[in-house]
CSV table of C-alpha atoms in Angstrom, one decimal:
chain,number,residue,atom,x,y,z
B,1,UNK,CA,-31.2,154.1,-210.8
B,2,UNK,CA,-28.2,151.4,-210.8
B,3,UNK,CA,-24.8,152.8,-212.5
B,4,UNK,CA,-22.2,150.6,-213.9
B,5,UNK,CA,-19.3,151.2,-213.5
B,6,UNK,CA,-18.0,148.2,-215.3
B,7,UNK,CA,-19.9,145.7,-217.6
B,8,UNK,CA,-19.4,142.9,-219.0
B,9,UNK,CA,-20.0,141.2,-222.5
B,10,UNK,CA,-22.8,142.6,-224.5
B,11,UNK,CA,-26.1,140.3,-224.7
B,12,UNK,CA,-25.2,139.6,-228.4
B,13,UNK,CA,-22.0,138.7,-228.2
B,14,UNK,CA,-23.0,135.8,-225.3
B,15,UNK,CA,-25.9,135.0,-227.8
B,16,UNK,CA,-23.3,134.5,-231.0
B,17,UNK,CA,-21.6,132.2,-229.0
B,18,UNK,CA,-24.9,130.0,-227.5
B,19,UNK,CA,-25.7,129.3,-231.0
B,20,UNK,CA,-22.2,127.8,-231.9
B,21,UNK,CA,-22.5,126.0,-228.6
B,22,UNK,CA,-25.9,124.7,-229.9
B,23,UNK,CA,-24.7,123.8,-233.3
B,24,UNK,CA,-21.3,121.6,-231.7
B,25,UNK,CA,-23.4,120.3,-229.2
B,26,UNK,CA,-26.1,119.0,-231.8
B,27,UNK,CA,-23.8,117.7,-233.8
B,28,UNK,CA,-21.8,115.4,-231.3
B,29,UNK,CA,-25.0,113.9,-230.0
B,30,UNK,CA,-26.0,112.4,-233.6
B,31,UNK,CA,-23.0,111.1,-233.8
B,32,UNK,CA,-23.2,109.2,-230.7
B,33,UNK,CA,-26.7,108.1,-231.4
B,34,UNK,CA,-25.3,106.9,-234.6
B,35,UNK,CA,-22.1,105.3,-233.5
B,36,UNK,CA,-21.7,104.4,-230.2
B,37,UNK,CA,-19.1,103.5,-228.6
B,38,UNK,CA,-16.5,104.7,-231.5
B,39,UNK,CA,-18.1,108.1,-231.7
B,40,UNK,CA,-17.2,108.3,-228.1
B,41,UNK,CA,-13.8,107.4,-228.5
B,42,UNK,CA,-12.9,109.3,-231.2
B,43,UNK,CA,-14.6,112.1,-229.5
B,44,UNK,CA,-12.1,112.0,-226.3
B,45,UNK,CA,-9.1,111.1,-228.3
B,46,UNK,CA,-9.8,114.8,-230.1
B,47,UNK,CA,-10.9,116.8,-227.0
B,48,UNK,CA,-9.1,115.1,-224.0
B,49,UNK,CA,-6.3,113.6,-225.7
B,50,UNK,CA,-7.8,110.6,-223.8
B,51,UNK,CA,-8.5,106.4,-225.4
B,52,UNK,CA,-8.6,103.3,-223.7
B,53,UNK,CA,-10.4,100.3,-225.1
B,54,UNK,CA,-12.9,100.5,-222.0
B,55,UNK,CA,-14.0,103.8,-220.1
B,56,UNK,CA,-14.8,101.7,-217.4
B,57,UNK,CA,-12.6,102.1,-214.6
B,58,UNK,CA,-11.8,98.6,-212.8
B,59,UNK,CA,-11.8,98.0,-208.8
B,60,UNK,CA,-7.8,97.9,-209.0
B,61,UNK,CA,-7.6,101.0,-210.9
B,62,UNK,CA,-10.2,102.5,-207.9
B,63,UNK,CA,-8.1,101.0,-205.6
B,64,UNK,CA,-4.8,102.6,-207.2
B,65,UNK,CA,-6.0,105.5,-206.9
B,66,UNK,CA,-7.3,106.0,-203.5
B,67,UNK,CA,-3.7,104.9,-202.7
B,68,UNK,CA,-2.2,108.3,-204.3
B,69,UNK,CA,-3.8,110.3,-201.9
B,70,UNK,CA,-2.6,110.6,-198.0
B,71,UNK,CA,-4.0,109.8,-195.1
B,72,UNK,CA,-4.8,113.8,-195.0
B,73,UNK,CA,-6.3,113.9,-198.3
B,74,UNK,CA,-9.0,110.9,-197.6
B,75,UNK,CA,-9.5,112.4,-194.3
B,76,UNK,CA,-10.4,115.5,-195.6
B,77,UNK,CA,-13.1,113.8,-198.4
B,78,UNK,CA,-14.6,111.9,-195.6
B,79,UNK,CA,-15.5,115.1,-193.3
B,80,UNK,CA,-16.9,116.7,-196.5
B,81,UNK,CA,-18.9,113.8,-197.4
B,82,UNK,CA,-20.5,113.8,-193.7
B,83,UNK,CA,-21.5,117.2,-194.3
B,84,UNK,CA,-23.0,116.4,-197.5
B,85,UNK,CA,-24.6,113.1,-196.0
B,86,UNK,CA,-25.7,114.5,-193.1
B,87,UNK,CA,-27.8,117.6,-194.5
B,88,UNK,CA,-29.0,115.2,-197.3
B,89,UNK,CA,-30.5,113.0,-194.9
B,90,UNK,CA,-31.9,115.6,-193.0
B,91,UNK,CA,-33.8,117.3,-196.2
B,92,UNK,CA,-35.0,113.8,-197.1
B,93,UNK,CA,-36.3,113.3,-193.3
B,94,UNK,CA,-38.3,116.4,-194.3
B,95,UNK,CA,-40.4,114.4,-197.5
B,96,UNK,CA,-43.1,112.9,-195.6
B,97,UNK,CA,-45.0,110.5,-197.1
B,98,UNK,CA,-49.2,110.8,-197.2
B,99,UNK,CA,-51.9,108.7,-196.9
B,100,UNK,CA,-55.3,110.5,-196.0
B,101,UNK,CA,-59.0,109.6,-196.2
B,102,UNK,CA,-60.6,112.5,-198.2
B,103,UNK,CA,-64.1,110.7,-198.0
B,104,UNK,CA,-65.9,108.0,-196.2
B,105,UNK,CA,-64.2,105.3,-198.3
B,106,UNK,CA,-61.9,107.2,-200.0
B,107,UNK,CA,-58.0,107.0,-199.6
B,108,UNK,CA,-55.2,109.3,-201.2
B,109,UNK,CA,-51.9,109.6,-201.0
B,110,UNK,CA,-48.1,109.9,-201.9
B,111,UNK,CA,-44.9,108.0,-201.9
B,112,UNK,CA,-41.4,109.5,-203.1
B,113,UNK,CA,-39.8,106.7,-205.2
B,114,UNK,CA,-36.2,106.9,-206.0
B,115,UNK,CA,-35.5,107.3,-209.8
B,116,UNK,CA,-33.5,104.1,-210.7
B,117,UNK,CA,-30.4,104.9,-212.7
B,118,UNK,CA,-28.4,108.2,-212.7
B,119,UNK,CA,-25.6,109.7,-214.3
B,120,UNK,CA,-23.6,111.9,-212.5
B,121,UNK,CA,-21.0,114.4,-214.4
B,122,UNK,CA,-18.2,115.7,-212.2
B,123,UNK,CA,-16.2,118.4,-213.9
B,124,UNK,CA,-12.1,117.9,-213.9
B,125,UNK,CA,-10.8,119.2,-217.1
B,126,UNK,CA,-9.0,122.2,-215.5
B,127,UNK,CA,-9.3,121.4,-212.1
B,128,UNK,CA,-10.1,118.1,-210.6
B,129,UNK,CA,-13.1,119.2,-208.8
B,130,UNK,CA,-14.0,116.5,-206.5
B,131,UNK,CA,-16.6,118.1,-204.1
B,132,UNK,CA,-19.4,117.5,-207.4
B,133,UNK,CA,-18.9,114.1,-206.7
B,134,UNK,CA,-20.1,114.7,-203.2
B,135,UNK,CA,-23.0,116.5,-204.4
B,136,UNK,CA,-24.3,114.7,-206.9
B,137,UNK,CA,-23.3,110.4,-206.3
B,138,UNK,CA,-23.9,111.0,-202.3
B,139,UNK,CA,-27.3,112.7,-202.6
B,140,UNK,CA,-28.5,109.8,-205.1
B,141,UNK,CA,-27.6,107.4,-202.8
B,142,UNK,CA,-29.1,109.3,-199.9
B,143,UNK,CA,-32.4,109.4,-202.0
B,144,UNK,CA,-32.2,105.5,-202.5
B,145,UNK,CA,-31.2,105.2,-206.3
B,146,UNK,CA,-29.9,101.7,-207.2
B,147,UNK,CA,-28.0,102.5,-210.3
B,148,UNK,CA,-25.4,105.5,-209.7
B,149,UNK,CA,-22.8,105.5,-212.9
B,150,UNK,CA,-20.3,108.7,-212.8
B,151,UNK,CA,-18.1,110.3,-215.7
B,152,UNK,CA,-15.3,112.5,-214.8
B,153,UNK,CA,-12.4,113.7,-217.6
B,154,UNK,CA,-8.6,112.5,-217.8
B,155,UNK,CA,-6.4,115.1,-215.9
B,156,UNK,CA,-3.2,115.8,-217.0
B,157,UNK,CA,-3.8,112.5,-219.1
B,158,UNK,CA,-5.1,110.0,-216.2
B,159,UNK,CA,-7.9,109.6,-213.9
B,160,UNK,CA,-7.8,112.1,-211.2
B,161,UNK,CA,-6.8,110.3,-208.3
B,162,UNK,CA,-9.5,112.6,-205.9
B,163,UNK,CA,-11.9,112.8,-208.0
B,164,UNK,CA,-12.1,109.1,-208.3
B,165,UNK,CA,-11.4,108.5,-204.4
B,166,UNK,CA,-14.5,110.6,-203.8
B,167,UNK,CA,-16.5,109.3,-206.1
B,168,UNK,CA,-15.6,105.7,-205.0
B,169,UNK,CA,-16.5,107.1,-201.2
B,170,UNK,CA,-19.5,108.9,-202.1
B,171,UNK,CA,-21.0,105.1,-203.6
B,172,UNK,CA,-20.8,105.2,-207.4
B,173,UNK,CA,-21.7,102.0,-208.8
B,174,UNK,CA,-19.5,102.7,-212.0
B,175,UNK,CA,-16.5,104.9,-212.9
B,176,UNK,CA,-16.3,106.3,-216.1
B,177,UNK,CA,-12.9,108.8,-216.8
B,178,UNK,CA,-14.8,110.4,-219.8
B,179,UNK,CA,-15.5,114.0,-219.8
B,180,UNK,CA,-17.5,117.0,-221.9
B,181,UNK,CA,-20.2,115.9,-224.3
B,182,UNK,CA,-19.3,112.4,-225.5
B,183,UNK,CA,-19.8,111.8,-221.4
B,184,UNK,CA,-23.2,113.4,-221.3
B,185,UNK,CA,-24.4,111.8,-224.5
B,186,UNK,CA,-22.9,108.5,-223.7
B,187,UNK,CA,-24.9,108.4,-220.2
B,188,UNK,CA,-28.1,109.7,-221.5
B,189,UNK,CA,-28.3,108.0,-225.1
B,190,UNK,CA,-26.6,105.0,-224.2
B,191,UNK,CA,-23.8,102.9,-225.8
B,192,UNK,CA,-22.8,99.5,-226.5
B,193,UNK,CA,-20.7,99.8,-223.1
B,194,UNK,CA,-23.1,102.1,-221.1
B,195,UNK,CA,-26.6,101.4,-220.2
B,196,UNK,CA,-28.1,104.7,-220.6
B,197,UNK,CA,-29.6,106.2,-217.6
B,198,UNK,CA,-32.6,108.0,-216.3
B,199,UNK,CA,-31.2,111.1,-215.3
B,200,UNK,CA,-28.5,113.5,-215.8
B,201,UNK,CA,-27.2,115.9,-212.9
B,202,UNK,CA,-24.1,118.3,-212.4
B,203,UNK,CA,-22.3,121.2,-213.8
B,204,UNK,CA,-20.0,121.5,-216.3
B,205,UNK,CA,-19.3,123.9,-219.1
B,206,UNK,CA,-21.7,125.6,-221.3
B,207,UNK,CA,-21.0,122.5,-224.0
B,208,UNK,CA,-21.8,120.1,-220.8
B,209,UNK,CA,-25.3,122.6,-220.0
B,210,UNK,CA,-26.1,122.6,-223.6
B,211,UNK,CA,-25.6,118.7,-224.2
B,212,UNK,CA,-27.6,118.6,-221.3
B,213,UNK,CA,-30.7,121.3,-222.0
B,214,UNK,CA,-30.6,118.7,-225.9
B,215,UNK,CA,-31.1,115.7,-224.5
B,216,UNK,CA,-33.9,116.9,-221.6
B,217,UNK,CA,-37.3,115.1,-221.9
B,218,UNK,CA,-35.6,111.9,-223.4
B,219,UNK,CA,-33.7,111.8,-219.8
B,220,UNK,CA,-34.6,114.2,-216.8
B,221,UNK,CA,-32.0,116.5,-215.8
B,222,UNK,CA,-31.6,118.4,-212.4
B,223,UNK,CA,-31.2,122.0,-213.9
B,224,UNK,CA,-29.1,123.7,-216.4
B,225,UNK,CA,-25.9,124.2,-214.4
B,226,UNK,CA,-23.6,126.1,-216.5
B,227,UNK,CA,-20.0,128.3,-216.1
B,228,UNK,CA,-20.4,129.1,-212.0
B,229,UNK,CA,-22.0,132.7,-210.9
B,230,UNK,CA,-21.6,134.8,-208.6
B,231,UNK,CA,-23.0,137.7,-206.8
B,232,UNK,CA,-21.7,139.9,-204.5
B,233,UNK,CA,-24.0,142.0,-202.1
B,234,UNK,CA,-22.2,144.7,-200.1
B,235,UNK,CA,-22.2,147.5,-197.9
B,236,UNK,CA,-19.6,149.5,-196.5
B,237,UNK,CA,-19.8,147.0,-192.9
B,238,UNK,CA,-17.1,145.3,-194.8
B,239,UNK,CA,-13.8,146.2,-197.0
B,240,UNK,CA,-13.1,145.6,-201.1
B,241,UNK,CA,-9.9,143.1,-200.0
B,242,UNK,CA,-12.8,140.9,-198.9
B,243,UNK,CA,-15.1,141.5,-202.2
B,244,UNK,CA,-12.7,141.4,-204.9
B,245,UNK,CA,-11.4,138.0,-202.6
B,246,UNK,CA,-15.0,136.5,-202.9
B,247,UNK,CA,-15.4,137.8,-206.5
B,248,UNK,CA,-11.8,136.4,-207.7
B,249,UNK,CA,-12.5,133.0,-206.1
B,250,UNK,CA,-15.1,132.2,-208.4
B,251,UNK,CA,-13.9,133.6,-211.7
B,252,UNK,CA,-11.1,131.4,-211.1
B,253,UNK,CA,-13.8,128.8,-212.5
B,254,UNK,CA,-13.3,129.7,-215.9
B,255,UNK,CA,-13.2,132.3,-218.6
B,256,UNK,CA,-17.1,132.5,-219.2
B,257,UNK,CA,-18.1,132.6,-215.2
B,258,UNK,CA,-19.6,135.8,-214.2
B,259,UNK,CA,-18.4,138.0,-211.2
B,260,UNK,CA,-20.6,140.7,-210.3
B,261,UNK,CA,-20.4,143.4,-207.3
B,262,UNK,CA,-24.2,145.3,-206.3
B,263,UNK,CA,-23.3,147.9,-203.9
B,264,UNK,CA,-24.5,151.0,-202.6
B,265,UNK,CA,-21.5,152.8,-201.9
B,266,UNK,CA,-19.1,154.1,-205.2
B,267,UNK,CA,-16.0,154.0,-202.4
B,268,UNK,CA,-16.2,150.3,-201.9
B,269,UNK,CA,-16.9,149.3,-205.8
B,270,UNK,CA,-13.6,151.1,-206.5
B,271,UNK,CA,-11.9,150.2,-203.8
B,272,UNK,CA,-12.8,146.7,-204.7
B,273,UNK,CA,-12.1,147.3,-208.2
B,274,UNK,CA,-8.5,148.4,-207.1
B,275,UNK,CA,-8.0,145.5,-205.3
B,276,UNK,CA,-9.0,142.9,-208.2
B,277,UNK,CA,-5.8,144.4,-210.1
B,278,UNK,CA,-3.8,144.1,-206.7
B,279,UNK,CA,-4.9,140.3,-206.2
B,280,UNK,CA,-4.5,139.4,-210.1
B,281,UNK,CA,-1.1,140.2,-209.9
B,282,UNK,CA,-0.2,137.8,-207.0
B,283,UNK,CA,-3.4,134.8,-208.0
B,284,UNK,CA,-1.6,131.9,-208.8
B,285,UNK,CA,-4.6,130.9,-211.3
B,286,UNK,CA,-4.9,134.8,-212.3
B,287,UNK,CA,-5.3,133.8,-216.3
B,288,UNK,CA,-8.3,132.3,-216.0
B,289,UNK,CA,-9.4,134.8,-213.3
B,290,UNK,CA,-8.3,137.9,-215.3
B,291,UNK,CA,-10.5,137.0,-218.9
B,292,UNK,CA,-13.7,136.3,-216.8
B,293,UNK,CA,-12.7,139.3,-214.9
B,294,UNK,CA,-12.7,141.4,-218.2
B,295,UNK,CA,-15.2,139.5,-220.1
B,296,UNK,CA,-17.9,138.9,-217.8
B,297,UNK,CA,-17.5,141.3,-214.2
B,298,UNK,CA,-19.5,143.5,-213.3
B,299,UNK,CA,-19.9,146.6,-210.8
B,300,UNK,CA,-23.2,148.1,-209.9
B,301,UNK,CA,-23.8,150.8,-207.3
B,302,UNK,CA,-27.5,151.1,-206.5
B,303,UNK,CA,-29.1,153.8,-204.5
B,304,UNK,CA,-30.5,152.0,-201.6
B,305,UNK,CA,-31.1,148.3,-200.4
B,306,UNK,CA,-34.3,148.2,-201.5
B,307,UNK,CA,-32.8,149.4,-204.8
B,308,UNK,CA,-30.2,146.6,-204.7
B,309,UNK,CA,-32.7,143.5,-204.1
B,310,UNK,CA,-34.6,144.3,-207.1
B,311,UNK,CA,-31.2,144.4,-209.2
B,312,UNK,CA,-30.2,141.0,-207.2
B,313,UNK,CA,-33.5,139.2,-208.5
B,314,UNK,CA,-33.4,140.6,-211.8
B,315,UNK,CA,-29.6,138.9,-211.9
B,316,UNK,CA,-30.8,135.7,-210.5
B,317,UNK,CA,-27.6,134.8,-209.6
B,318,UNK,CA,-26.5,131.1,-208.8
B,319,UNK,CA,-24.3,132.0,-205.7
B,320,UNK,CA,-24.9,135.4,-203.7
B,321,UNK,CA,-23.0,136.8,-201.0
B,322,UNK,CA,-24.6,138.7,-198.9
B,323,UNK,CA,-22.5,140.8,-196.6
B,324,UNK,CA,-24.4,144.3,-195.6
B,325,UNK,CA,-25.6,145.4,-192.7
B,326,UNK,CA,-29.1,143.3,-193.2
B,327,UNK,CA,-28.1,140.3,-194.7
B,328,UNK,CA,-31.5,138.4,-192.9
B,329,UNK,CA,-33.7,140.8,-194.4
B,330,UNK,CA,-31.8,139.6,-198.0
B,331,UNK,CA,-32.6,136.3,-196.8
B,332,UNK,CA,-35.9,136.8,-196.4
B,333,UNK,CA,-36.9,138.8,-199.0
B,334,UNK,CA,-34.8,137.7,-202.2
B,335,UNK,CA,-36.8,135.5,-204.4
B,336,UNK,CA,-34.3,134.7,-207.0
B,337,UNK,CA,-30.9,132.8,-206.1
B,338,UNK,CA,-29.2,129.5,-206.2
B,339,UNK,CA,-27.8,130.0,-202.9
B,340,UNK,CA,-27.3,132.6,-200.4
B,341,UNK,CA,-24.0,132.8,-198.2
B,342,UNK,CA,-24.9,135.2,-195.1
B,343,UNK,CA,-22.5,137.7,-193.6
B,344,UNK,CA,-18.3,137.7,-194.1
B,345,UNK,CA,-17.8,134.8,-192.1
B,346,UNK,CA,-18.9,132.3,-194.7
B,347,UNK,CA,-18.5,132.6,-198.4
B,348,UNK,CA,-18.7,130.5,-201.3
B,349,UNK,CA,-15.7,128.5,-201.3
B,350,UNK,CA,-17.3,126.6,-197.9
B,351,UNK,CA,-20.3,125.7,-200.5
B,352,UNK,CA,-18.4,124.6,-203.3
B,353,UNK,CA,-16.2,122.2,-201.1
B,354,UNK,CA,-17.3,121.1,-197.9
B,355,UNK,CA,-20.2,122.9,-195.7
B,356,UNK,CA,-23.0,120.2,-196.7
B,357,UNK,CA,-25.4,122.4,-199.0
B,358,UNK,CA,-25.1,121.4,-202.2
B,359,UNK,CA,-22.6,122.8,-204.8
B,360,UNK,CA,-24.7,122.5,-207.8
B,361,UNK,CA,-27.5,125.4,-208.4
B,362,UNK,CA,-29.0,127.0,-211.2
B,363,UNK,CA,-27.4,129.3,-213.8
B,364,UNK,CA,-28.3,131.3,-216.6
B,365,UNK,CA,-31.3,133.1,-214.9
B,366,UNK,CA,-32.6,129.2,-213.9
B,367,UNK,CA,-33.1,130.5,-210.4
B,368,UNK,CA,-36.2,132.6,-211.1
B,369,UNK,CA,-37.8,129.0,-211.9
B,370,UNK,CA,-36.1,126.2,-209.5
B,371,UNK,CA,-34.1,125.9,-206.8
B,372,UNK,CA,-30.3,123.9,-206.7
B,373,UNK,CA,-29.7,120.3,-206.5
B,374,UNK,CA,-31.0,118.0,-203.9
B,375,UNK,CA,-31.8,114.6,-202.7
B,376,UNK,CA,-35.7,115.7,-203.5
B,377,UNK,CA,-34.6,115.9,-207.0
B,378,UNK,CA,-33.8,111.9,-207.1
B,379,UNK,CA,-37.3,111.4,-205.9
B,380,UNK,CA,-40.5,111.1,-207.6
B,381,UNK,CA,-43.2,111.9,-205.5
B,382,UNK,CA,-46.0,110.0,-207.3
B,383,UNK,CA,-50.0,109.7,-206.1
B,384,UNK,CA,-51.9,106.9,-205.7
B,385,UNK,CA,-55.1,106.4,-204.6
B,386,UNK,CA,-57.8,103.6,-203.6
B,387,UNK,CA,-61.7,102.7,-203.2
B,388,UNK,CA,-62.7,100.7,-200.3
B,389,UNK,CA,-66.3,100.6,-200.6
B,390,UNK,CA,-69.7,100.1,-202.8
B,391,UNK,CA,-70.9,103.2,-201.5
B,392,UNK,CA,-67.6,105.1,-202.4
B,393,UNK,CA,-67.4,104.3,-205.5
B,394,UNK,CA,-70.9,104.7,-206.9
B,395,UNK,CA,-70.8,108.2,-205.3
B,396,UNK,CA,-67.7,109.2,-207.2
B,397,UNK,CA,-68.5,107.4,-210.4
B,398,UNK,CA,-71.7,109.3,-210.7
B,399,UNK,CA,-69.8,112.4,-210.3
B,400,UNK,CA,-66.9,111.7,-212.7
B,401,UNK,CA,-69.7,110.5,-215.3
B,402,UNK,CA,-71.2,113.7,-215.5
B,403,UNK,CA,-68.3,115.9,-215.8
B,404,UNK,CA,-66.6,113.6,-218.3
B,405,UNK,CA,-69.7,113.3,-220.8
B,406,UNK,CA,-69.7,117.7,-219.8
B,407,UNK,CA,-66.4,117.4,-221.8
B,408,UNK,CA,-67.6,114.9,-224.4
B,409,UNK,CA,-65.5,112.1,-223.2
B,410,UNK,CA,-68.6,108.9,-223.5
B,411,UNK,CA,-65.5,106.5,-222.9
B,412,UNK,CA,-64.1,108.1,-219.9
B,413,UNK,CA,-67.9,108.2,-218.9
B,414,UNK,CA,-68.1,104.5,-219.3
B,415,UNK,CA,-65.4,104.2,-216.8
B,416,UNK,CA,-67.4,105.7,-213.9
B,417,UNK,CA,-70.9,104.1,-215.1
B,418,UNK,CA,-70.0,100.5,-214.8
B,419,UNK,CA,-68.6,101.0,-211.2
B,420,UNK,CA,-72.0,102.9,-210.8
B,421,UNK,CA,-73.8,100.0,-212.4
B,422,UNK,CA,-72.2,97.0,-210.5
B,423,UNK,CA,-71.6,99.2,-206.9
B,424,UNK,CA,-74.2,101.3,-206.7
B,425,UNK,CA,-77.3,99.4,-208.0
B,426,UNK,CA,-78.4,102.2,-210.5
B,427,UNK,CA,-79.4,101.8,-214.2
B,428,UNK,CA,-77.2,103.8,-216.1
B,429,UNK,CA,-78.3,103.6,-220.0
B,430,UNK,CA,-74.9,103.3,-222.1
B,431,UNK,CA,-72.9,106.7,-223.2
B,432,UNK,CA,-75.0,108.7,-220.9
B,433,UNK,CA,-74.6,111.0,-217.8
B,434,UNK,CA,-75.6,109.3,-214.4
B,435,UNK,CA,-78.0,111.3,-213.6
B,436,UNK,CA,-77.5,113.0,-209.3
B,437,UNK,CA,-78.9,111.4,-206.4
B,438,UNK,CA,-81.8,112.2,-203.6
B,439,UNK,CA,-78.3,112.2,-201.1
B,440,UNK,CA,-76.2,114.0,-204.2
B,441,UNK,CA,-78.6,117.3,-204.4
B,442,UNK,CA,-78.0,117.7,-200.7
B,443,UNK,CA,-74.5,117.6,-200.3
């Protein structure tokens, strides 16, 4: 049996404060539904400090931007952006379109049609955090979508200078410098200065995943992407300086981002555990690190590996790092996860920034449904299907007539008996079931 030996917030305190995310959340969307453009402008002036008359950002401010950053810096975006492209393209290459013959006469098939105007939030109220323009504005363009708009918060009072370079690289049709909420509501609902869009994708905060889970079903979103997760898996092949490293590198996120250690041996949880209080007194960003730390880590020793992967699924974890002497058999075997990162050599950080697989995955136990973000989630994959003969048609019309009027639709029924009437030859009386063929009763 699994034994903590540190947890984090109890399930009702998290649940308290859900419901007065809910209740903000709810709120601020009325508002913009109601007021537009001014609800969104008071709404940054009072959270980001932020209020121009036009979020907009033009090409010269674009341009001024990219010309902060050195040569360095844009070559840097570049090489992570061909990452991103690169295994983009190659996923995409994998959605094969269909087109098959299922009868004499009968042609189904598929095509993947690229949803036409998405809204991509990149986070950047404590970090400018660039690479989720990569992930989000590339892939969409990669998929084919004509409309790519793109919100981002002020930092430190101004546009981010990267995070507006990489969104301008990745393709982004428009550039917004909007953040939390009134960005998400602003995309989605629309304003009298933003077209409102078809989608919503990337993370943010849990007031960016709430806003996000509201407005679901009147736009599609790619998953509920909260706070960043993350999961260590470990053995004793490697040493706590490398967990609590891989632990403390993604609390760093945030005050409400999970850290949690699965283990099977007690030395390395307290070794690592040691370690976290070595590394928090050197971290640079160790205030945010420490209160996620304390809040929301976590240390579990299991009993064996087959003991751990059922604590791993249970977690569902967005990122897990698998570094054991089996980390294949995790592989191959886990069912629940955002994203795995296999063995000591790689780790999160290469995700988040610049290995090509994309940054934003599902949180909040989302990973028992869906997978991450990625450029199949800008496609639709929609049917279609055609008749191309007499024959064809009166064959399956006499089919669907008989199972329709068996669920008492006459109208749907109707449907199939004219094509049976005017293709096949037959007398159908009105509102009735054709009745089966010689050829029918031996097929």
């Amino acid at each position: 049996m699994p034994i903590w030996l540190k947890r984090g917030k109890a399930v009702e305190e998290r649940a308290e404060a859900d419901r007065q995310v809910r209740s903000t959340v709810e709120g601020i969307l009325a508002d913009i539904e109601k007021r537009g453009d001014a609800a969104v402008r008071d709404l940054s002036q009072k959270f980001d400090k932020w209020e121009r008359p036009d979020f907009r950002l033009s090409q010269k401010e674009i341009d001024d931007c990219i010309a902060q950053l050195t040569d360095q810096d844009l070559d840097d975006i570049a090489f992570a952006q061909t990452q991103v492209r690169n295994f983009a393209q190659k996923q995409k290459d994998t959605m094969l379109e269909l087109s098959v013959e299922t009868l004499p006469g009968v042609t189904l098939g598929h095509k993947h049609v690229p949803i036409n105007a998405v809204g991509c939030y990149v986070p950047g109220g404590k970090y400018p955090l660039l690479a989720s323009a990569h992930m989000s504005v590339l892939t969409a363009k990669v998929a084919g979508c004509p409309r790519v708009i793109t919100c981002a918060p002020p930092f430190h009072g101004k546009p981010a200078p990267a995070i507006v370079a990489a969104q301008a690289m990745a393709g982004a049709d428009e550039i917004y410098v909007l953040g939390g909420i009134q960005a998400i509501g602003a995309m989605a609902i629309g304003t009298q200065s933003i077209s409102p869009v078809d989608m919503l994708v990337g993370p943010g905060n849990a007031f960016v995943a709430e806003a996000k889970r509201q407005l679901y079903g009147r736009v599609g979103i790619d998953l509920f992407a909260g706070p960043t997760e993350t999961l260590v898996i470990a053995d004793e092949t490697v040493d706590g300086e490398l967990c609590a490293t891989d632990l403390l590198g993604q609390a760093e996120h945030g005050p409400t981002s999970p850290a949690i250690l699965l283990t099977n041996s007690e030395k390395l949880a307290r070794d690592t555990m040691a370690e976290i209080e070595r590394i928090l007194a050197i971290l640079p960003t160790a205030d945010m690190a420490r209160k996620s730390w304390a809040d929301f880590g976590e240390v579990i020793v299991c009993e064996s590996y087959e003991e751990m992967l059922a604590e791993a699924d249970r977690i569902a974890s967005e990122h897990v790092q698998v570094m054991t002497d089996r980390d294949l058999w995790f592989r191959d075997n886990m069912t629940n996860f955002g994203a795995l990162f296999l063995g000591p050599r790689t780790n999160v950080a290469f995700g988040d920034k610049v290995i090509g697989t994309n940054h934003t995955l599902p949180t909040m136990k989302a990973a028992r449904y869906t997978g991450g973000l990625w450029v199949g989630k800008f496609l639709k994959t929609c049917t279609w299907q055609t008749v191309t003969t007499d024959e064809a048609s009166a064959r399956i019309g006499a089919y669907g007539s008989r199972l329709s009027m068996l669920e008492g639709f006459v109208g749907h029924a109707e449907q199939a008996n004219i094509r049976v009437r005017r293709y096949g030859g037959r007398n159908v009386p009105y509102g009735t079931a054709a009745a089966p063929t010689a050829e029918a009763a031996k097929e």
